[in-house]
CSV table of C-alpha atoms in Angstrom, one decimal:
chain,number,residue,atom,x,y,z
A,115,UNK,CA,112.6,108.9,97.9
A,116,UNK,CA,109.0,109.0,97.8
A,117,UNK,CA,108.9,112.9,97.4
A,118,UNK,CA,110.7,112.3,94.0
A,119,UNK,CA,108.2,110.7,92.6
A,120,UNK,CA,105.0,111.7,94.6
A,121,UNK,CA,105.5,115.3,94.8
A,122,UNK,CA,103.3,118.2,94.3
A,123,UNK,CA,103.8,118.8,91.0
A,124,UNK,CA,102.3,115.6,89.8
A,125,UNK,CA,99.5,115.9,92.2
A,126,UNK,CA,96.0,116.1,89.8
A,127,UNK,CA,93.0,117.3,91.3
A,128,UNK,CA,94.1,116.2,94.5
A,129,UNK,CA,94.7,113.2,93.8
A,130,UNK,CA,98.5,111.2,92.6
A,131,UNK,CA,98.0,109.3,89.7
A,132,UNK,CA,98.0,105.8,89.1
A,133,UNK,CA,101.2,105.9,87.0
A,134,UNK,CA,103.1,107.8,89.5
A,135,UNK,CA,102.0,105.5,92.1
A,136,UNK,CA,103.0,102.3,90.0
A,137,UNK,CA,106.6,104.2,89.3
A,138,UNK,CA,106.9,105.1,93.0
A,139,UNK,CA,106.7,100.9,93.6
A,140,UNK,CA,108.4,100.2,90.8
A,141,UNK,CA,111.4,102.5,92.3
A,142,UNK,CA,111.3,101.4,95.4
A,143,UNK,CA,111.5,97.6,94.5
A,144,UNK,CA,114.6,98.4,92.5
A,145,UNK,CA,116.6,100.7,95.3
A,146,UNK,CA,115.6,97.4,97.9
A,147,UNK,CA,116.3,94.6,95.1
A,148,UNK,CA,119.9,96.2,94.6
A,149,UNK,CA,120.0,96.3,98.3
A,150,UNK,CA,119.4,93.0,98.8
A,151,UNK,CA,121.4,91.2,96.8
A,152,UNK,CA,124.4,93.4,97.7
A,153,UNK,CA,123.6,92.6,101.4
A,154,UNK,CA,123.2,89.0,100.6
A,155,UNK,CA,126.8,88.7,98.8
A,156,UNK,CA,128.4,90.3,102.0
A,157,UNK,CA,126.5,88.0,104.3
A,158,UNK,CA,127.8,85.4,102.8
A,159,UNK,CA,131.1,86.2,100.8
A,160,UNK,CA,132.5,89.5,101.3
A,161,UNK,CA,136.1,89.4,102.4
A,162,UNK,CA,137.8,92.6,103.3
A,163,UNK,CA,140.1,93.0,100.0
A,164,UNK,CA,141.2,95.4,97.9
A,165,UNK,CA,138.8,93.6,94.6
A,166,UNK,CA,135.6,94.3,97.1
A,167,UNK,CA,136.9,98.0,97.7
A,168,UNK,CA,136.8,98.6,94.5
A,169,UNK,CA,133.8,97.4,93.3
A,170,UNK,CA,131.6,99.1,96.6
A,171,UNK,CA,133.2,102.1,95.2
A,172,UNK,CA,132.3,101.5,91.7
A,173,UNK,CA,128.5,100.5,93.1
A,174,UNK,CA,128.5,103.9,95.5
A,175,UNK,CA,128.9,106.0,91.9
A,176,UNK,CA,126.4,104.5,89.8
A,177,UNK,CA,124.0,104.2,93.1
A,178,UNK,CA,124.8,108.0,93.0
A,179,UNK,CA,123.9,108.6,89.6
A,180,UNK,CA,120.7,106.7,90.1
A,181,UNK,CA,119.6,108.1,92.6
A,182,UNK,CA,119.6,111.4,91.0
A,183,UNK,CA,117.6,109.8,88.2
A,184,UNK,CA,114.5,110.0,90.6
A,185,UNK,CA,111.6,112.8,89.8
A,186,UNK,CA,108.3,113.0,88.8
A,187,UNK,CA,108.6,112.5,85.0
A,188,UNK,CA,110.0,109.4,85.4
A,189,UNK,CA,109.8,108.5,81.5
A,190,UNK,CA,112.2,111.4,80.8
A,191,UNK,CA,115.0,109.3,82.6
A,192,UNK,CA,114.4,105.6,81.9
A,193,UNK,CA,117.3,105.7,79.9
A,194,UNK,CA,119.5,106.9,83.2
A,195,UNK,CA,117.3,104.6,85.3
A,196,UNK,CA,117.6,101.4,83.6
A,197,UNK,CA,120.9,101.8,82.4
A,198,UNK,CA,122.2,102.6,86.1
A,199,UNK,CA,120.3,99.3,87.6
A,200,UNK,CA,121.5,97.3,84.8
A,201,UNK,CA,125.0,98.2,85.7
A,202,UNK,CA,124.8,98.1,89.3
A,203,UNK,CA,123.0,94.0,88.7
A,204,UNK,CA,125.9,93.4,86.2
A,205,UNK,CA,128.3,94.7,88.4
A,206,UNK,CA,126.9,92.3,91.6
A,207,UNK,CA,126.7,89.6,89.1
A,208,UNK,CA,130.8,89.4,88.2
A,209,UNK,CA,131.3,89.5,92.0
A,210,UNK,CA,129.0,86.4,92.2
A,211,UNK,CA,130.7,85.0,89.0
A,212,UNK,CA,134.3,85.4,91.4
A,213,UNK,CA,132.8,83.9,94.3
A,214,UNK,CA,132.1,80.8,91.8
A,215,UNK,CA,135.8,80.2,91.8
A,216,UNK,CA,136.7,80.9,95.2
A,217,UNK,CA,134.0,78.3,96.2
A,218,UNK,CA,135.1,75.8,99.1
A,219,UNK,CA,132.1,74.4,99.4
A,220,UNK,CA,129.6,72.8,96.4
A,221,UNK,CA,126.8,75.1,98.8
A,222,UNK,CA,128.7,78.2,98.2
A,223,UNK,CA,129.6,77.2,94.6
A,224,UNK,CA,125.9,76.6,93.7
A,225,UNK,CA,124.3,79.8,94.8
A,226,UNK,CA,127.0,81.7,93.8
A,227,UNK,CA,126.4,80.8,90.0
A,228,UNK,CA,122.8,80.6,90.0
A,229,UNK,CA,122.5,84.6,91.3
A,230,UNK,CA,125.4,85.4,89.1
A,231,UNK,CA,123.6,84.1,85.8
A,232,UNK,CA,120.0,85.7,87.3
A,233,UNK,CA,122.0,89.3,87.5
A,234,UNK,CA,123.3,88.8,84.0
A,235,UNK,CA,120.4,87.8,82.4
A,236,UNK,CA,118.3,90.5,83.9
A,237,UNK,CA,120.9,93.0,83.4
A,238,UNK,CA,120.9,92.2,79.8
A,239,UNK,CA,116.8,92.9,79.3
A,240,UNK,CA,117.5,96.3,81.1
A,241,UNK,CA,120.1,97.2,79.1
A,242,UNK,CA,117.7,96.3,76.3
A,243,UNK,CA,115.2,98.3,77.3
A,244,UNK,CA,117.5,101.4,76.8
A,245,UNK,CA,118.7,100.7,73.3
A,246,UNK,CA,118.1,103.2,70.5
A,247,UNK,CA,115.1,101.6,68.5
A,248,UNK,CA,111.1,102.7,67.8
A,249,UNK,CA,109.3,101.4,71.2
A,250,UNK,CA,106.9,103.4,73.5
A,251,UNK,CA,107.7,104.2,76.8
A,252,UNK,CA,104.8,101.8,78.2
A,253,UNK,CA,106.5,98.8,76.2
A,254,UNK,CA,110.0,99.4,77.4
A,255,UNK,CA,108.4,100.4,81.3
A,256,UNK,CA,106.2,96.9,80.7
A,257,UNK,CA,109.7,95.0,79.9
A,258,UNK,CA,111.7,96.7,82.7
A,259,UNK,CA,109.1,96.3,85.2
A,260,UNK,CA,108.8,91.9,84.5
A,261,UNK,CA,112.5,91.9,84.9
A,262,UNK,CA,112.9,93.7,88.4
A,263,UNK,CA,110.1,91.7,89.4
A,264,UNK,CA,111.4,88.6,88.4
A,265,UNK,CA,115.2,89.6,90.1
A,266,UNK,CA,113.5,90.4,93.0
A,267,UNK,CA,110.9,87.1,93.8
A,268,UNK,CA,113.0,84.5,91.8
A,269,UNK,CA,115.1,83.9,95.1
A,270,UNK,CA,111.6,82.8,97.0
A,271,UNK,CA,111.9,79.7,95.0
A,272,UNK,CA,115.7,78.8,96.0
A,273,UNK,CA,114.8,78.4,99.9
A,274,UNK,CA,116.6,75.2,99.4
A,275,UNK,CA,119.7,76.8,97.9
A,276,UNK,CA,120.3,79.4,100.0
A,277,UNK,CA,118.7,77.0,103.2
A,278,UNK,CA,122.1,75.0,102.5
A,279,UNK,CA,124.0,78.1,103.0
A,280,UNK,CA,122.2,79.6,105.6
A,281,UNK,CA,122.6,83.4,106.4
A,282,UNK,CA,124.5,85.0,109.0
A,283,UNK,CA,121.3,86.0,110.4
A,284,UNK,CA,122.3,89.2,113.4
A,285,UNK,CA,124.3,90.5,110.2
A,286,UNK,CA,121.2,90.0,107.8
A,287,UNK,CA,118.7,92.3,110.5
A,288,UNK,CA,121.2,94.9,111.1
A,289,UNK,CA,121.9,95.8,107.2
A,290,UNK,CA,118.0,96.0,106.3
A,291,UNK,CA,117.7,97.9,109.7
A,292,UNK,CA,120.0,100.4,108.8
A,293,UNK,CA,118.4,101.2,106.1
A,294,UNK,CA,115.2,101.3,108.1
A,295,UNK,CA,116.8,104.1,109.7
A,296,UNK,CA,118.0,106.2,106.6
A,297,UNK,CA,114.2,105.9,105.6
A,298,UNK,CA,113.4,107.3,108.8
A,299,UNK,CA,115.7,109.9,108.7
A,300,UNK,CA,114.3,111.0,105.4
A,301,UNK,CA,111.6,111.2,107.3
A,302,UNK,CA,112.2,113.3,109.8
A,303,UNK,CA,113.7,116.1,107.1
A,304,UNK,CA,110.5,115.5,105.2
A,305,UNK,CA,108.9,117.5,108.3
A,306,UNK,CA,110.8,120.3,106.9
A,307,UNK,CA,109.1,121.1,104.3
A,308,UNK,CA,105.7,121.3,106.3
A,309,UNK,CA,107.4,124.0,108.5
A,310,UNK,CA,107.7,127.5,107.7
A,311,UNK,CA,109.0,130.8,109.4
A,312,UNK,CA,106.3,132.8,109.5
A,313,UNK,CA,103.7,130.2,110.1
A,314,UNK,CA,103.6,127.9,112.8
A,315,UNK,CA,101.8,124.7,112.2
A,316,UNK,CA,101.1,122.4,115.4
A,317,UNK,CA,100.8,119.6,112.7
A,318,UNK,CA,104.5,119.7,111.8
A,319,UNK,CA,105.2,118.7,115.6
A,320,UNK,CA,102.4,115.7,115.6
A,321,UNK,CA,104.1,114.5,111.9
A,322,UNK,CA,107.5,114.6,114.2
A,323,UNK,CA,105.9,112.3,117.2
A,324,UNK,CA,104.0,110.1,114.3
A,325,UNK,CA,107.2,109.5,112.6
A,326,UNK,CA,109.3,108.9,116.2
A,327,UNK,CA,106.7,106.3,117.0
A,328,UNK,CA,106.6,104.4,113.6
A,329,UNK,CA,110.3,104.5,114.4
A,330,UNK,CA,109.9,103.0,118.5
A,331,UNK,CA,107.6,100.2,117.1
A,332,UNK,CA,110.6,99.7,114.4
A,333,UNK,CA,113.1,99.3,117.4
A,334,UNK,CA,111.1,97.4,119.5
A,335,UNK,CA,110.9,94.7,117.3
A,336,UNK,CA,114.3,94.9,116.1
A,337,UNK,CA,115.8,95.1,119.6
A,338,UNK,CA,113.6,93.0,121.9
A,339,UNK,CA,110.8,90.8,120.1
A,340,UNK,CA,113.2,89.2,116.9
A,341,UNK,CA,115.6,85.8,117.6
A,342,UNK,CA,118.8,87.6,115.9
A,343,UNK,CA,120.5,84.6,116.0
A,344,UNK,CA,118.2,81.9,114.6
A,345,UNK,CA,119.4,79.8,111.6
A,346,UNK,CA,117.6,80.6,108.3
A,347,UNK,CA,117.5,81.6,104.8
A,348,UNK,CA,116.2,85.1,106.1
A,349,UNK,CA,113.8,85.2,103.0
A,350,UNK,CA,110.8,86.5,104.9
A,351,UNK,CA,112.7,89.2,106.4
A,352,UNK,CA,113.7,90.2,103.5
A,353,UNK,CA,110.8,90.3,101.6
A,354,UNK,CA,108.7,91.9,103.9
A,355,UNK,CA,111.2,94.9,104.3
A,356,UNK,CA,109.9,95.5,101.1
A,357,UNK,CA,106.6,96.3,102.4
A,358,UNK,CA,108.1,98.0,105.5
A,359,UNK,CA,109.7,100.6,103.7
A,360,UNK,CA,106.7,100.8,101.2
A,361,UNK,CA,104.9,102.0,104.7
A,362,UNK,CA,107.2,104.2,105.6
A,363,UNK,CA,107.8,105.8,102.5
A,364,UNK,CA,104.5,106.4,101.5
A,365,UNK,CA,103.1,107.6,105.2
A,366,UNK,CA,105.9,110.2,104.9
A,367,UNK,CA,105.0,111.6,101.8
A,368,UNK,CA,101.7,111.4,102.1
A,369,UNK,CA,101.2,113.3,105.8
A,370,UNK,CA,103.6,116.2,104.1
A,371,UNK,CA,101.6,116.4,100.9
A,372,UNK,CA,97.9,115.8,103.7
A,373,UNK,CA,99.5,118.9,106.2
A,374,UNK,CA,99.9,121.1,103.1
A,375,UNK,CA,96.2,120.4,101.8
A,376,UNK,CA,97.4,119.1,98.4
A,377,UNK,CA,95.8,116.0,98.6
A,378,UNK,CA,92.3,114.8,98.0
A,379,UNK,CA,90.7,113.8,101.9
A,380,UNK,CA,89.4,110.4,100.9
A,381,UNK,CA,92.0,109.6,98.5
A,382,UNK,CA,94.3,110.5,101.5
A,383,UNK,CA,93.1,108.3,104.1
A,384,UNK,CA,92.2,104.9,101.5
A,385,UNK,CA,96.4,105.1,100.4
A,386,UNK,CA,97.6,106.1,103.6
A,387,UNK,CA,95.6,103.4,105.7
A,388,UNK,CA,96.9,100.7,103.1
A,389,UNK,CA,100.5,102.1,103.8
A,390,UNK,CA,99.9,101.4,107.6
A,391,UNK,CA,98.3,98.1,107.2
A,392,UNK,CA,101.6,96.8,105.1
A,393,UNK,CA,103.5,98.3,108.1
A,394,UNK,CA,101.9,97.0,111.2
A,395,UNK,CA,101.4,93.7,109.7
A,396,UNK,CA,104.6,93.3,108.0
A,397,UNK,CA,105.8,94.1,112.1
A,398,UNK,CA,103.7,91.7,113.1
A,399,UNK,CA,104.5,88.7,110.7
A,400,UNK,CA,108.3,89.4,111.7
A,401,UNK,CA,107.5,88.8,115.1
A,402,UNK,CA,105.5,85.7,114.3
A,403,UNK,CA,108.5,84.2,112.0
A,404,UNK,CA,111.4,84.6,113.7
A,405,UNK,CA,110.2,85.5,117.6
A,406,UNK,CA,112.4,85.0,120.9
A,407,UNK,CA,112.4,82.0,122.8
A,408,UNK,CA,109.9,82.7,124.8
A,409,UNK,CA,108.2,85.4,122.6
A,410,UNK,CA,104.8,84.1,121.3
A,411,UNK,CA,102.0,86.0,119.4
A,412,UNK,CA,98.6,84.6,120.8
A,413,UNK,CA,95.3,84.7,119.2
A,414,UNK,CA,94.5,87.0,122.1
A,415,UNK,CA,98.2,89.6,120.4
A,416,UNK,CA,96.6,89.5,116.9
A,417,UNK,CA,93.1,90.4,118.0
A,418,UNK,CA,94.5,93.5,120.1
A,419,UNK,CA,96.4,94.7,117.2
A,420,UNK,CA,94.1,93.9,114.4
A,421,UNK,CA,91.3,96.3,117.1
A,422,UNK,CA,93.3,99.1,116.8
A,423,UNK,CA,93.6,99.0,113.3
A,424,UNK,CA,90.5,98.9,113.1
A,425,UNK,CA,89.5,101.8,115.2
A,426,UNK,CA,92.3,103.5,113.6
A,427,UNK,CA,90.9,102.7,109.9
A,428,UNK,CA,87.2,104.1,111.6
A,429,UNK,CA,88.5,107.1,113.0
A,430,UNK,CA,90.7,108.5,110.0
A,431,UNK,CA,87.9,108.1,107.9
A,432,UNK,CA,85.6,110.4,110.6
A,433,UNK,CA,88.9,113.0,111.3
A,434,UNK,CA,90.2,113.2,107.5
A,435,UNK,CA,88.8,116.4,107.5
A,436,UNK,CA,91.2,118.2,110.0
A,437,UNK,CA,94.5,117.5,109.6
A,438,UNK,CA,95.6,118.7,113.1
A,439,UNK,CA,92.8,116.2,114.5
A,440,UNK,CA,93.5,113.6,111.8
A,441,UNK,CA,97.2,113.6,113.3
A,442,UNK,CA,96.3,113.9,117.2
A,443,UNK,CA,94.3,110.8,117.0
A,444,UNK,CA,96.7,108.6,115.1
A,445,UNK,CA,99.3,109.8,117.9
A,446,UNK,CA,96.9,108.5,120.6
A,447,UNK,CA,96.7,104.9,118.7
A,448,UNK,CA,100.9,104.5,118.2
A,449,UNK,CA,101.1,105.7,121.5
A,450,UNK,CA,98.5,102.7,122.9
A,451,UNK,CA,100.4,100.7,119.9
A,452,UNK,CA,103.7,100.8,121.2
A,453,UNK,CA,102.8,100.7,124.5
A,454,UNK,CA,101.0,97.6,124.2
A,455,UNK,CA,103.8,96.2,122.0
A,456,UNK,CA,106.5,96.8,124.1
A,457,UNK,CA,104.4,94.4,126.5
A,458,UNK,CA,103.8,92.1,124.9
A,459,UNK,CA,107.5,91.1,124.2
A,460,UNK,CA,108.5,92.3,127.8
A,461,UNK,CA,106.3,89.7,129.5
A,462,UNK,CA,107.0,87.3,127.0
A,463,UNK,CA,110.5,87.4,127.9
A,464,UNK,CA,110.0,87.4,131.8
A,465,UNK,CA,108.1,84.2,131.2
């Protein structure tokens, strides 16, 4: 996704530009907003009918058309954009508005209705943002961009609501891991485009083992250190898989754009760090919320982990000059990363 938007072509002097990065988040936000309120309404609702068949087949078109929406002049396709997200929200919000009725419960019947009516309004201002009258892109981007971010954070102040209801939690982690994994497997074809016939760069195979480790720390977590089965709202996993695939995303593009020199160095390692940062410690705050019985993150955990970020941030700054030694060291620190991770929550769980 991120190569849509942060690709070559919009690299200036070696550097992305502020408006591409702000689209890039603003993109991303959408594709995991939609996400997440379609994963939350099967959590919760979905029945296997033949109404739910139809509208997931109606949602797989327009998610189609959206996605195709995506590239680097992203004001040359608001209009395709906006007009898809509205639609996809509207169409979420009716099978909300359905679930009002079929209600058993005054639970279900409550936050049924209150995300139907959020979808519907916010639909609404999208679709306004598309209509045919004298506004500047920046105005119509300004009004767009309040509205996803108010879809998207509004549910943090509804704990209670959704609390009553709480969230089939082992289905919750497996949707937002799957789509971990697509993300990764983007990934791994980004690599592609770093490798050529004729020229064989030892770089491509370090961006392979980078991108297998981000993934074993991923796993880890997932398969060992998280309490699948806890009762919860599952807010803070969801958020922070905003800021997981944030990570992901941008490491991927950035190492491809890093490998093929388009990038400025320093303006390299400053994003790129940040993007690891919102990784590790959006791992690390999973583990924390919603740990195994016997899984507990010391002050003695955090330190470790916090050390070799820090020697990480340290040694990318000294290496951003040589990509091929740039990507060596960073394998050394997953490597000692995982490692140490994978510890951690074994001996935690022999305890």
């Amino acid at each position: 996704m991120a190569e849509r938007i942060i690709g070559k072509k919009e690299v200036s002097n070696h550097t992305i530009p502020l408006v591409n990065l702000a689209e890039y988040l603003m993109m991303m936000l959408v594709f995991w907003t939609i996400w997440t309120y379609q994963t939350v309404y099967a959590n919760r609702f979905l029945k296997e009918d033949l109404v739910n068949s139809l509208f997931l087949i109606f949602d797989m078109f327009w998610v189609v058309i959206l996605s195709q929406s995506l590239n680097e002049h992203f004001a040359s396709t608001h209009f395709t954009f906006a007009g898809s997200t509205s639609i996809l929200f509207l169409s979420i919000a009716f099978q909300y508005y359905l679930q009002v009725k079929r209600a058993d419960s005054p639970e279900r019947k409550k936050l049924a209705l209150q995300l139907s009516v959020l979808l519907t309004v916010i639909s609404l201002i999208g679709f306004v943002t598309i209509l045919p009258f004298p506004a500047p892109y920046p105005m119509r981007f300004a009004i767009y961009a309040v509205s996803i971010f108010t879809v998207a954070f509004y549910p943090l102040f509804m704990k209670q609501t959704l609390t009553d209801f709480s969230t089939q939690f082992d289905h919750l982690t497996e949707r937002y891991s799957l789509f971990t994994l697509l993300l990764f497997g983007e990934a791994v074809i980004a690599i592609a485009q770093t490798v050529t016939i004729h020229h064989f760069r030892p770089e491509s195979v370090f961006y392979f083992v980078v991108i297998a480790l981000l993934f074993t720390v991923y796993i880890i977590n997932y398969e060992l250190g998280i309490n699948r089965r806890t009762k919860t709202a599952g807010l803070v996993l969801i958020h922070l898989h905003y800021f997981i695939f944030l990570g992901i995303n941008l490491m991927t593009a950035l190492l491809e754009l890093f490998i093929l020199k388009e990038l400025n160095t320093t303006f390299f390692v400053i994003i790129f760090d940040i993007s690891a940062v919102l990784f590790i410690y959006s791992m690390l705050a999973l583990l924390i919320t919603y740990p195994k019985k016997n899984t507990h993150i010391t002050i003695k955990e955090f330190t470790v982990i916090s050390a070799l970020s820090l020697i990480w941030i340290v040694l990318s700054v000294l290496l951003k000059n040589s990509a091929l030694t740039f990507l060596a060291a960073l394998t050394l620190i997953l490597i000692i990363l995982a490692a140490y991770w994978w510890r951690v929550i074994l001996q935690s769980a022999h305890k």
